[in-house]
Coordinates of C-alpha atoms in Angstrom, one line a residue:
X1 CA -13.1 28.9 -10.9
X2 CA -11.0 26.7 -14.1
X3 CA -13.6 23.5 -13.5
X4 CA -16.2 25.7 -12.6
X5 CA -15.4 27.5 -16.4
X6 CA -14.9 24.7 -18.1
X7 CA -18.0 22.8 -16.3
X8 CA -20.5 25.7 -17.6
X9 CA -18.6 25.6 -21.1
X10 CA -19.4 21.9 -21.3
X11 CA -23.2 22.5 -20.3
X12 CA -23.7 25.3 -22.9
X13 CA -22.1 23.5 -25.5
X14 CA -24.4 20.3 -24.9
X15 CA -27.5 22.3 -24.1
X16 CA -26.7 24.0 -27.6
X17 CA -26.1 20.3 -29.7
X18 CA -29.8 19.4 -28.2
X19 CA -30.9 22.3 -29.5
X20 CA -30.5 20.8 -32.9
X21 CA -32.0 17.4 -32.1
X22 CA -35.0 18.4 -30.0
X23 CA -36.4 14.9 -30.3
X24 CA -33.6 13.3 -28.2
X25 CA -35.7 14.8 -25.6
X26 CA -38.5 12.1 -26.2
X27 CA -36.4 9.4 -25.2
X28 CA -35.4 10.6 -21.0
X29 CA -39.1 11.7 -21.2
X30 CA -40.5 8.1 -22.7
X31 CA -37.9 6.4 -20.1
X32 CA -39.9 8.3 -17.0
X33 CA -43.2 8.1 -18.3
X34 CA -42.7 4.3 -18.4
X35 CA -40.7 3.8 -15.8
X36 CA -43.9 5.7 -13.6
X37 CA -46.1 3.3 -14.9
X38 CA -44.0 -0.1 -14.0
X39 CA -43.5 1.5 -10.5
X40 CA -47.2 1.9 -10.5
X41 CA -48.2 -1.4 -11.7
X42 CA -45.9 -3.1 -9.4
X43 CA -47.5 -1.2 -6.6
X44 CA -50.3 -2.3 -7.4
X45 CA -50.0 -6.0 -8.2
X46 CA -47.8 -6.1 -4.3
X47 CA -50.8 -5.1 -2.7
X48 CA -53.4 -7.2 -4.2
X49 CA -52.0 -10.3 -4.0
X50 CA -50.1 -9.0 -0.4
X51 CA -46.5 -9.7 -1.7
X52 CA -45.6 -6.3 0.5
X53 CA -46.6 -8.0 3.8
X54 CA -43.9 -9.8 3.8
X55 CA -41.7 -6.8 3.1
X56 CA -40.6 -6.0 6.5
X57 CA -39.3 -9.3 7.0
X58 CA -35.9 -8.7 6.1
X59 CA -35.7 -13.0 5.9
X60 CA -38.5 -12.7 3.7
X61 CA -37.1 -14.4 0.0
X62 CA -40.2 -13.2 -1.7
X63 CA -39.1 -9.2 -0.7
X64 CA -36.2 -10.1 -2.4
X65 CA -37.7 -11.6 -5.4
X66 CA -39.4 -8.8 -5.8
X67 CA -36.8 -6.3 -5.5
X68 CA -34.6 -7.9 -7.8
X69 CA -37.7 -8.1 -10.4
X70 CA -37.7 -4.0 -9.4
X71 CA -34.3 -3.4 -9.9
X72 CA -34.3 -5.6 -13.3
X73 CA -37.6 -3.3 -14.6
X74 CA -36.3 -0.2 -13.7
X75 CA -32.8 -0.8 -15.4
X76 CA -34.0 -2.1 -18.2
X77 CA -36.2 0.9 -19.1
X78 CA -33.1 3.2 -18.3
X79 CA -30.7 1.4 -20.3
X80 CA -32.9 0.8 -23.2
X81 CA -34.2 4.7 -23.9
X82 CA -30.3 5.6 -22.8
X83 CA -29.2 3.5 -25.8
X84 CA -31.4 5.5 -27.9
X85 CA -30.4 8.2 -26.9
X86 CA -26.5 8.0 -27.1
X87 CA -27.1 6.4 -30.4
X88 CA -28.9 9.9 -31.6
X89 CA -26.0 11.7 -29.9
X90 CA -23.0 10.2 -31.6
X91 CA -24.9 10.3 -35.3
X92 CA -25.7 14.3 -34.4
X93 CA -21.5 14.3 -33.1
X94 CA -20.3 12.9 -36.4
X95 CA -22.3 15.2 -39.0
X96 CA -25.4 13.6 -39.2
X97 CA -29.0 14.5 -38.7
X98 CA -30.6 11.9 -36.1
X99 CA -34.2 10.7 -36.0
X100 CA -36.5 9.0 -33.5
X101 CA -36.4 5.9 -35.5
X102 CA -32.4 6.0 -35.6
X103 CA -32.7 5.7 -31.8
X104 CA -35.3 3.0 -31.5
X105 CA -33.0 1.4 -33.6
X106 CA -29.8 1.6 -32.2
X107 CA -32.1 0.3 -28.7
X108 CA -33.8 -3.3 -30.7
X109 CA -30.5 -3.9 -32.0
X110 CA -28.7 -3.7 -28.9
X111 CA -31.8 -5.2 -26.7
X112 CA -30.0 -8.8 -25.4
X113 CA -27.1 -6.6 -24.6
X114 CA -29.4 -4.0 -22.7
X115 CA -31.3 -7.0 -21.4
X116 CA -27.7 -8.8 -19.6
X117 CA -26.6 -5.6 -18.8
X118 CA -29.5 -4.8 -16.9
X119 CA -30.1 -8.3 -14.9
X120 CA -25.7 -7.2 -14.1
X121 CA -27.3 -3.9 -12.4
X122 CA -30.2 -5.3 -11.0
X123 CA -27.9 -8.1 -9.4
X124 CA -25.5 -5.5 -8.1
X125 CA -28.3 -3.2 -6.9
X126 CA -29.5 -6.3 -4.4
X127 CA -26.0 -7.7 -3.5
X128 CA -25.6 -3.8 -2.5
X129 CA -28.9 -3.7 -0.8
X130 CA -28.5 -6.7 0.8
X131 CA -24.8 -5.3 3.0
X132 CA -26.8 -2.2 3.4
X133 CA -29.7 -4.1 5.3
X134 CA -27.6 -6.8 7.0
X135 CA -24.4 -4.4 8.3
X136 CA -26.5 -1.8 9.5
X137 CA -24.8 2.0 9.9
X138 CA -21.6 0.1 8.7
X139 CA -22.9 -1.9 5.7
X140 CA -24.9 1.3 4.3
X141 CA -21.3 2.9 4.1
X142 CA -19.7 -0.1 2.5
X143 CA -22.6 -0.2 0.2
X144 CA -22.2 3.4 -0.9
X145 CA -19.1 3.3 -1.5
X146 CA -18.8 0.0 -3.3
X147 CA -22.5 2.0 -5.4
X148 CA -20.6 4.9 -6.1
X149 CA -17.5 2.9 -7.5
X150 CA -19.3 0.8 -9.4
X151 CA -21.2 3.6 -11.2
X152 CA -17.8 5.3 -12.0
X153 CA -16.0 2.5 -13.7
X154 CA -19.1 1.5 -15.3
X155 CA -19.6 5.0 -16.8
X156 CA -19.0 4.4 -20.3
X157 CA -20.4 1.1 -20.6
X158 CA -23.5 2.1 -22.9
X159 CA -21.3 3.6 -25.6
X160 CA -18.3 0.7 -25.2
X161 CA -21.4 -1.9 -25.5
X162 CA -23.3 -0.3 -28.7
X163 CA -20.7 1.5 -30.7
X164 CA -17.9 -1.8 -30.1
X165 CA -19.5 -4.6 -30.1
X166 CA -17.8 -6.4 -27.3
X167 CA -18.4 -8.6 -24.6
X168 CA -20.1 -7.6 -21.5
X169 CA -16.7 -8.5 -19.6
X170 CA -14.5 -6.7 -22.0
X171 CA -17.2 -3.6 -21.5
X172 CA -16.6 -3.3 -18.2
X173 CA -12.8 -3.3 -19.1
X174 CA -12.4 -1.3 -21.8
X175 CA -15.2 1.1 -19.9
X176 CA -13.4 1.6 -16.3
X177 CA -10.2 2.5 -19.1
X178 CA -11.8 5.0 -19.9
X179 CA -12.2 6.5 -17.0
X180 CA -8.8 5.9 -16.0
X181 CA -7.9 7.3 -19.2
X182 CA -9.6 10.7 -18.3
X183 CA -8.5 10.8 -14.6
X184 CA -12.0 11.9 -13.3
X185 CA -12.2 15.1 -14.9
X186 CA -15.0 13.6 -17.1
X187 CA -16.8 12.6 -14.2
X188 CA -16.2 16.3 -12.8
X189 CA -17.6 18.1 -16.1
X190 CA -20.7 16.0 -16.3
X191 CA -21.5 16.4 -12.7
X192 CA -21.4 20.0 -13.6
X193 CA -23.9 19.3 -15.7
X194 CA -26.2 18.6 -13.1
X195 CA -24.7 21.3 -11.0
X196 CA -25.9 23.3 -12.8
X197 CA -29.7 21.8 -13.5
X198 CA -29.3 22.2 -9.5
X199 CA -29.3 25.9 -9.9
X200 CA -31.8 26.2 -12.6
X201 CA -33.9 23.4 -10.3
X202 CA -33.6 26.0 -6.6
X203 CA -34.6 28.9 -9.0
X204 CA -37.7 27.4 -9.8
X205 CA -38.8 27.2 -6.3
X206 CA -39.3 31.3 -6.5
X207 CA -42.7 31.0 -8.2
X208 CA -44.5 29.0 -5.6
X209 CA -42.6 30.8 -2.5
X210 CA -43.8 34.6 -4.1
X211 CA -47.4 33.0 -5.0
X212 CA -47.8 32.2 -1.5
X213 CA -47.9 35.5 -0.9
X214 CA -51.1 36.2 -3.1
X215 CA -53.5 33.3 -2.4
X216 CA -53.6 29.4 -1.8
X217 CA -54.9 29.2 -5.2
X218 CA -52.5 30.5 -6.7
X219 CA -49.4 29.3 -4.7
X220 CA -51.6 25.8 -5.1
X221 CA -51.0 27.0 -9.9
X222 CA -47.4 27.8 -8.6
X223 CA -46.9 24.4 -7.3
X224 CA -48.0 22.6 -10.3
X225 CA -46.0 24.7 -12.4
X226 CA -43.1 24.3 -10.1
X227 CA -43.3 20.3 -10.7
X228 CA -43.7 20.4 -14.6
X229 CA -40.7 22.3 -14.2
X230 CA -38.8 20.5 -12.3
X231 CA -39.6 17.2 -14.7
X232 CA -38.5 18.7 -17.9
X233 CA -35.4 20.1 -16.5
X234 CA -34.8 16.1 -15.4
X235 CA -35.5 15.2 -19.0
X236 CA -33.1 17.8 -20.1
X237 CA -30.2 16.9 -17.6
X238 CA -29.9 13.4 -19.0
X239 CA -30.1 13.9 -22.6
X240 CA -27.7 16.6 -21.8
X241 CA -26.2 13.5 -19.7
X242 CA -26.1 11.7 -22.7
X243 CA -24.5 13.8 -25.4
X244 CA -21.6 14.8 -23.0
X245 CA -20.9 11.1 -22.2
X246 CA -20.7 10.8 -26.0
X247 CA -18.9 13.1 -26.8
X248 CA -16.1 12.1 -24.0
X249 CA -16.1 8.9 -25.3
X250 CA -16.0 9.4 -29.3
X251 CA -12.5 11.7 -28.0
X252 CA -11.3 8.6 -26.2
X253 CA -11.6 6.3 -29.0
X254 CA -11.0 8.4 -32.1
X255 CA -9.0 10.9 -31.0
X256 CA -10.7 14.0 -32.6
X257 CA -13.1 16.4 -30.5
X258 CA -16.9 16.1 -32.3
X259 CA -18.3 18.9 -34.5
X260 CA -20.2 21.4 -31.6
X261 CA -17.4 20.8 -28.7
X262 CA -14.4 23.7 -28.3
X263 CA -11.1 21.0 -28.5
X264 CA -9.8 22.6 -25.1
X265 CA -12.9 21.1 -22.7
X266 CA -12.9 18.1 -23.9
X267 CA -8.5 17.7 -24.6
X268 CA -8.2 18.7 -21.1
X269 CA -10.4 15.3 -19.2
X270 CA -7.8 13.6 -20.9
X271 CA -4.2 15.9 -20.5
X272 CA -5.2 16.3 -17.0
X273 CA -3.8 12.0 -15.9
X274 CA -0.5 12.8 -17.7
X275 CA -0.3 17.0 -16.1
X276 CA -0.9 15.7 -12.6
X277 CA 2.0 12.7 -13.2
X278 CA 4.3 15.0 -14.1
X279 CA 3.9 17.2 -11.7
X280 CA 3.9 14.4 -9.3
X281 CA 7.2 13.8 -10.7
X282 CA 8.7 17.3 -10.3
X283 CA 7.6 17.9 -7.0
X284 CA 8.4 14.7 -5.2
X285 CA 12.3 15.4 -6.2

């Protein structure tokens, strides 16, 4: 219950901060739109050139080359706009008033780092894909576990890269250290944001279900409304996650609770490790 209460409080406070800077929503929205356009373009090019005919053959080098390109393109798009979200969130949490230009300026300033990290992420993604395909069920399990571990270790990679100016290697190391410092509580709270978004998404099913009892046309319209609602939720979720991640990062590196967040909820993420270690020590005696 404490975790649920803390997750809800963080969700609410992140939403309050987002309400002050609604322009932050433009970044995840553009990220989604451009990703869809890029995917559609690659699919069209794949069918037009006949490249997709070789995708059934797992030994075909072209297949993995296309996958690598897609992984790189999609990661680059996501990272570019994530940097913008986190940069704007940092300005707000430090007491400033960010603009859309601030976000794009941050992304363009760190374009080189974004490209390098997109290449690394694409390489890791392709390796995990190969492992999953070659080793069948065991490979899928191993790839899933390794993928989860990689995601956890690099949770703070974007703020570390753009605010500390470290090398990619040092950025990964610092991100891992920050995760260890929070003892995983940051991921629980961030997952809580996703959980509340999921509850809102499930609630959206009520409209098309109710419309089915009216007419097929009403159900179709309601379905379209629900899809738009889900898109809006995904955009808000991405923005909230970026805001909260930035808040945790600022507290971890500066030792102060960012404006707009209750100290108790943010500080608990960093007190958990010490508390658990103490309880374990006394309990083992």
